[in-house]
Coordinates of C-alpha atoms in Angstrom, one line a residue:
M1 CA 0.0 0.0 0.0
M2 CA 2.9 2.3 0.7
D3 CA 4.3 1.5 -2.7
A4 CA 1.0 2.6 -4.2
G5 CA 1.5 6.0 -2.7
L6 CA -0.2 5.8 0.7
Q7 CA 1.8 7.6 3.4
R8 CA -0.2 7.3 6.7
I9 CA -0.8 3.7 7.8
F10 CA -3.1 2.9 10.7
F11 CA -3.3 -0.5 12.3
T12 CA -6.7 -1.0 13.8
G13 CA -9.3 -3.8 14.4
G14 CA -11.0 -5.1 16.5
E15 CA -8.1 -5.1 18.9
P16 CA -4.9 -5.5 16.8
L17 CA -2.8 -6.6 19.8
N18 CA -5.0 -9.7 20.1
S19 CA -3.7 -10.9 16.7
P20 CA -1.0 -13.6 16.8
L21 CA 0.6 -11.7 13.8
A22 CA 0.8 -8.3 15.7
R23 CA 4.4 -8.7 16.9
E24 CA 5.7 -10.1 13.5
V25 CA 4.0 -7.3 11.5
L26 CA 4.7 -4.3 13.7
T27 CA 8.3 -5.2 14.5
G28 CA 8.9 -6.0 10.8
L29 CA 7.7 -2.7 9.4
R30 CA 10.2 -0.9 7.1
P31 CA 11.0 2.7 7.9
S32 CA 8.1 4.9 7.1
G33 CA 10.3 7.7 5.6
P34 CA 10.1 11.4 6.3
D35 CA 6.6 11.8 4.8
G36 CA 5.1 8.6 6.2
S37 CA 3.8 7.5 9.6
Y38 CA 2.6 4.4 11.4
T39 CA -0.2 4.6 14.0
L40 CA -1.5 1.8 16.2
I41 CA -5.1 2.2 17.3
T42 CA -5.8 0.1 20.4
N43 CA -8.1 -0.3 23.3
G44 CA -5.1 -0.2 25.6
T45 CA -5.8 -3.5 27.5
R46 CA -2.8 -5.3 26.1
V47 CA -0.2 -2.5 25.7
R48 CA 1.5 -3.2 29.0
T49 CA 1.6 -7.0 28.2
H50 CA 3.4 -6.3 24.9
Q51 CA 5.5 -3.3 26.1
S52 CA 8.8 -5.1 25.7
W53 CA 8.6 -5.5 21.9
L54 CA 6.2 -2.6 21.1
A55 CA 9.0 -0.3 22.2
K56 CA 11.2 -1.7 19.4
T57 CA 8.7 -1.0 16.6
P58 CA 8.9 2.0 14.2
L59 CA 5.4 3.1 15.3
G60 CA 5.2 6.8 15.5
K61 CA 2.0 7.1 17.4
I62 CA -0.3 5.2 19.7
K63 CA -4.0 6.1 19.7
V64 CA -6.0 4.6 22.5
S65 CA -9.8 4.4 22.2
L66 CA -11.2 5.5 25.6
H67 CA -15.0 5.4 25.3
Y68 CA -15.5 4.9 29.0
F69 CA -14.2 6.0 32.4
S70 CA -15.6 3.5 34.8
D71 CA -16.0 -0.3 35.1
E72 CA -19.8 0.1 34.7
T73 CA -19.6 2.1 31.4
F74 CA -16.8 -0.2 30.1
K75 CA -19.0 -3.2 30.6
A76 CA -22.1 -1.4 29.1
I77 CA -20.3 -0.5 25.9
A78 CA -17.8 -3.3 25.4
G79 CA -19.5 -6.1 27.2
T80 CA -16.3 -7.0 29.1
R81 CA -15.3 -8.0 32.6
I82 CA -12.0 -6.2 32.3
G83 CA -11.7 -3.2 34.6
I84 CA -11.1 0.3 33.4
D85 CA -7.8 0.3 35.4
C86 CA -6.3 -2.0 32.7
V87 CA -7.1 0.5 30.0
L88 CA -5.7 3.5 32.0
D89 CA -2.5 1.5 32.8
G90 CA -2.2 0.7 29.1
I91 CA -2.3 4.4 28.3
E92 CA 0.5 5.0 30.8
A93 CA 2.5 2.2 29.3
A94 CA 2.1 3.8 25.9
R95 CA 3.3 7.1 27.2
E96 CA 6.4 5.4 28.6
M97 CA 7.3 4.2 25.1
F98 CA 6.1 6.8 22.7
K99 CA 6.2 10.6 22.5
H100 CA 2.9 10.8 20.6
V101 CA 0.0 9.2 22.5
E102 CA -3.6 10.3 21.7
L103 CA -7.0 9.4 22.9
N104 CA -10.3 9.1 20.9
C105 CA -13.8 8.8 22.3
L106 CA -17.0 7.9 20.5
L107 CA -19.9 9.9 21.8
Q108 CA -22.7 7.7 23.0
K109 CA -25.6 7.8 25.4
E110 CA -23.8 5.3 27.6
N111 CA -20.8 7.5 28.2
A112 CA -22.3 11.0 28.0
H113 CA -21.9 11.4 31.8
E114 CA -18.2 10.6 31.6
V115 CA -17.1 12.6 28.5
R116 CA -15.9 15.5 30.6
D117 CA -13.9 13.2 32.9
I118 CA -12.2 11.7 29.8
L119 CA -11.4 15.3 28.7
T120 CA -9.9 16.2 32.1
F121 CA -7.9 13.0 32.1
A122 CA -6.4 13.9 28.7
L123 CA -5.7 17.5 29.6
N124 CA -4.0 16.6 32.9
R125 CA -1.6 14.5 30.9
R126 CA -1.3 16.9 28.0
M127 CA -2.6 14.3 25.6
P128 CA -4.5 15.3 22.4
V129 CA -8.0 13.8 22.4
Q130 CA -10.6 13.4 19.7
F131 CA -14.3 13.2 20.3
I132 CA -16.2 11.5 17.4
E133 CA -19.9 11.3 16.6
L134 CA -20.8 7.7 16.0
V135 CA -20.8 6.7 12.3
G136 CA -23.6 4.4 11.3
T137 CA -22.6 1.3 9.4
D138 CA -23.9 -2.2 9.1
F139 CA -21.2 -3.3 11.6
N140 CA -22.5 -1.1 14.4
E141 CA -26.1 -1.0 13.4
A142 CA -27.1 -2.4 16.8
R143 CA -25.6 0.7 18.4
A144 CA -27.2 3.3 16.1
K145 CA -29.6 4.4 18.8
S146 CA -26.7 5.1 21.1
A147 CA -25.4 8.0 18.9
V148 CA -25.5 11.5 20.4
P149 CA -24.5 14.8 18.8
A150 CA -21.3 16.6 19.8
D151 CA -23.1 19.8 20.8
D152 CA -22.6 19.3 24.5
I153 CA -18.9 18.8 24.4
I154 CA -18.5 21.7 22.0
S155 CA -20.3 24.0 24.3
H156 CA -18.2 22.9 27.2
L157 CA -14.9 23.3 25.3
R158 CA -15.9 26.9 24.5
T159 CA -16.0 27.6 28.2
L160 CA -12.4 26.4 28.5
T161 CA -10.8 28.3 25.5
S162 CA -11.5 30.9 22.9
S163 CA -9.1 29.2 20.5
E164 CA -11.2 27.4 18.0
R165 CA -10.7 26.6 14.4
I166 CA -12.2 24.5 11.7
E167 CA -10.0 22.2 9.6
I168 CA -11.2 20.9 6.3
V169 CA -8.5 19.0 4.4
G170 CA -10.6 18.3 1.3
V171 CA -11.5 14.7 2.0
G172 CA -13.4 13.0 4.9
Q173 CA -15.1 14.7 7.7
G174 CA -14.4 18.3 8.8
R175 CA -13.4 18.9 12.4
R176 CA -13.4 21.6 15.0
I177 CA -10.1 21.9 16.8
F178 CA -9.8 23.6 20.2
D179 CA -6.5 24.6 21.7
I180 CA -6.5 24.3 25.4
D181 CA -3.1 25.5 26.8
G182 CA -1.3 24.0 23.9
V183 CA -3.3 20.7 23.8
D184 CA -5.4 20.0 20.8
V185 CA -8.9 18.7 21.4
E186 CA -10.7 17.7 18.1
V187 CA -14.4 17.2 17.6
I188 CA -15.6 15.3 14.5
H189 CA -18.8 17.1 14.0
R190 CA -21.3 16.3 11.2
N191 CA -22.6 19.8 11.1
L192 CA -19.4 20.8 9.3
G193 CA -20.5 18.8 6.3
R194 CA -18.8 16.0 4.4
H195 CA -16.3 16.0 1.6
H196 CA -17.0 13.7 -1.3
V197 CA -15.1 12.8 -4.4
G198 CA -15.7 11.0 -7.6
Q199 CA -18.2 8.2 -7.2
C200 CA -19.5 9.8 -3.9
G201 CA -21.2 12.4 -6.1
S202 CA -24.0 10.2 -7.2
C203 CA -23.9 7.5 -4.5
P204 CA -27.4 6.3 -3.6
I205 CA -26.6 6.1 0.1
R206 CA -24.8 9.4 0.3
P207 CA -27.4 10.9 2.7
K208 CA -26.4 8.2 5.3
C209 CA -22.7 9.1 5.0
V210 CA -21.1 11.2 7.7
E211 CA -17.5 10.7 6.7
G212 CA -17.0 11.1 3.0
F213 CA -13.9 9.5 1.5
W214 CA -10.6 9.8 3.4
A215 CA -9.0 6.4 3.7
L216 CA -8.7 2.9 2.2
R217 CA -9.5 0.0 4.5
A218 CA -7.6 -3.2 4.2
D219 CA -9.4 -6.0 6.0
H220 CA -8.4 -9.3 7.6
A221 CA -9.8 -11.3 4.7
G222 CA -7.5 -9.7 2.1
G223 CA -9.9 -7.0 0.8
V224 CA -9.5 -3.3 0.2
Q225 CA -12.4 -0.9 0.1
P226 CA -12.7 2.9 0.0
C227 CA -16.0 3.2 1.9
L228 CA -17.4 1.5 5.0
L229 CA -20.9 1.8 3.6
R230 CA -20.2 0.3 0.2
D231 CA -19.3 -3.4 0.4
D232 CA -19.9 -3.6 -3.4
L233 CA -16.8 -1.4 -3.9
R234 CA -14.6 -3.9 -2.0
M235 CA -11.7 -5.3 -4.1
D236 CA -10.3 -8.8 -3.2
V237 CA -6.5 -8.6 -3.4
K238 CA -5.5 -12.0 -1.9
H239 CA -4.3 -13.3 -5.2
L240 CA -1.9 -10.3 -5.5
L241 CA -0.2 -10.5 -2.1
D242 CA 2.8 -12.4 -3.5
D243 CA 3.3 -9.8 -6.2
P244 CA 3.9 -6.3 -4.5
A245 CA 4.2 -4.5 -7.8
R246 CA 0.9 -5.7 -9.1
L247 CA -0.7 -5.1 -5.7
A248 CA 0.5 -1.5 -5.7
E249 CA -0.8 -1.0 -9.2
A250 CA -4.2 -2.5 -8.5
I251 CA -4.7 -0.4 -5.3
A252 CA -3.6 2.8 -7.1
G253 CA -6.0 2.0 -9.9
H254 CA -8.9 1.3 -7.5
V255 CA -8.4 4.7 -5.8
T256 CA -8.2 6.5 -9.1
A257 CA -11.4 4.8 -10.4
F258 CA -13.2 5.6 -7.2
T259 CA -12.1 9.2 -6.9
E260 CA -12.4 10.3 -10.5
R261 CA -15.5 8.5 -11.9
T262 CA -19.1 8.9 -11.1
L263 CA -21.4 5.9 -10.8

């Protein structure tokens, strides 16, 4: 994918550190180069366990999903018996290894009462944090009714700082960025609109989209797709995995076809 021109690579899941391939893949990464970056997105529960080898990877950033701030909310959202202390310790373990550690929090009814606590936790440690409105997909359809708007956290942030800007990079979802004593707090806010390209222009499910196009997803089954809502645009690349040059060519062609044509 990097040979095809992608520069920012995110390892996500599920929980990527649960994979038996995690160590082999992450320690075996080639240097990302001056314009590239590798980011691991994790729930934090296994960071301390794997700290000895994670510290030796060329990862540039760890991003921890912190959608809860108590055992009760952790269980309500994730359905786990693991305690929140395991996540918080994982965050500290990440900070011991990497200079850049960030948090992200999906705004939901179940955690609405803890969002400000999560913000305070991040600010006290001078960690950037991103609050995200829940994106509806087939995968999280069961949680669709949990989605809440970002209005409340935006109002609260405006009581903490007057430094607010809107960043629109041309693709994906626009964001509000608040600077609180030098710490960036981002809010992915659907009211800023979406940025669509190529085939997005006449997509029949565009009204449901809150992201627009900003990334390619490579899944565990060997597929690549440019949109979480469009499984029909998924391209199976398993047969190309032994031929990096053809794989890069196919991925680049898929992106070009998606971003330049209309349906």
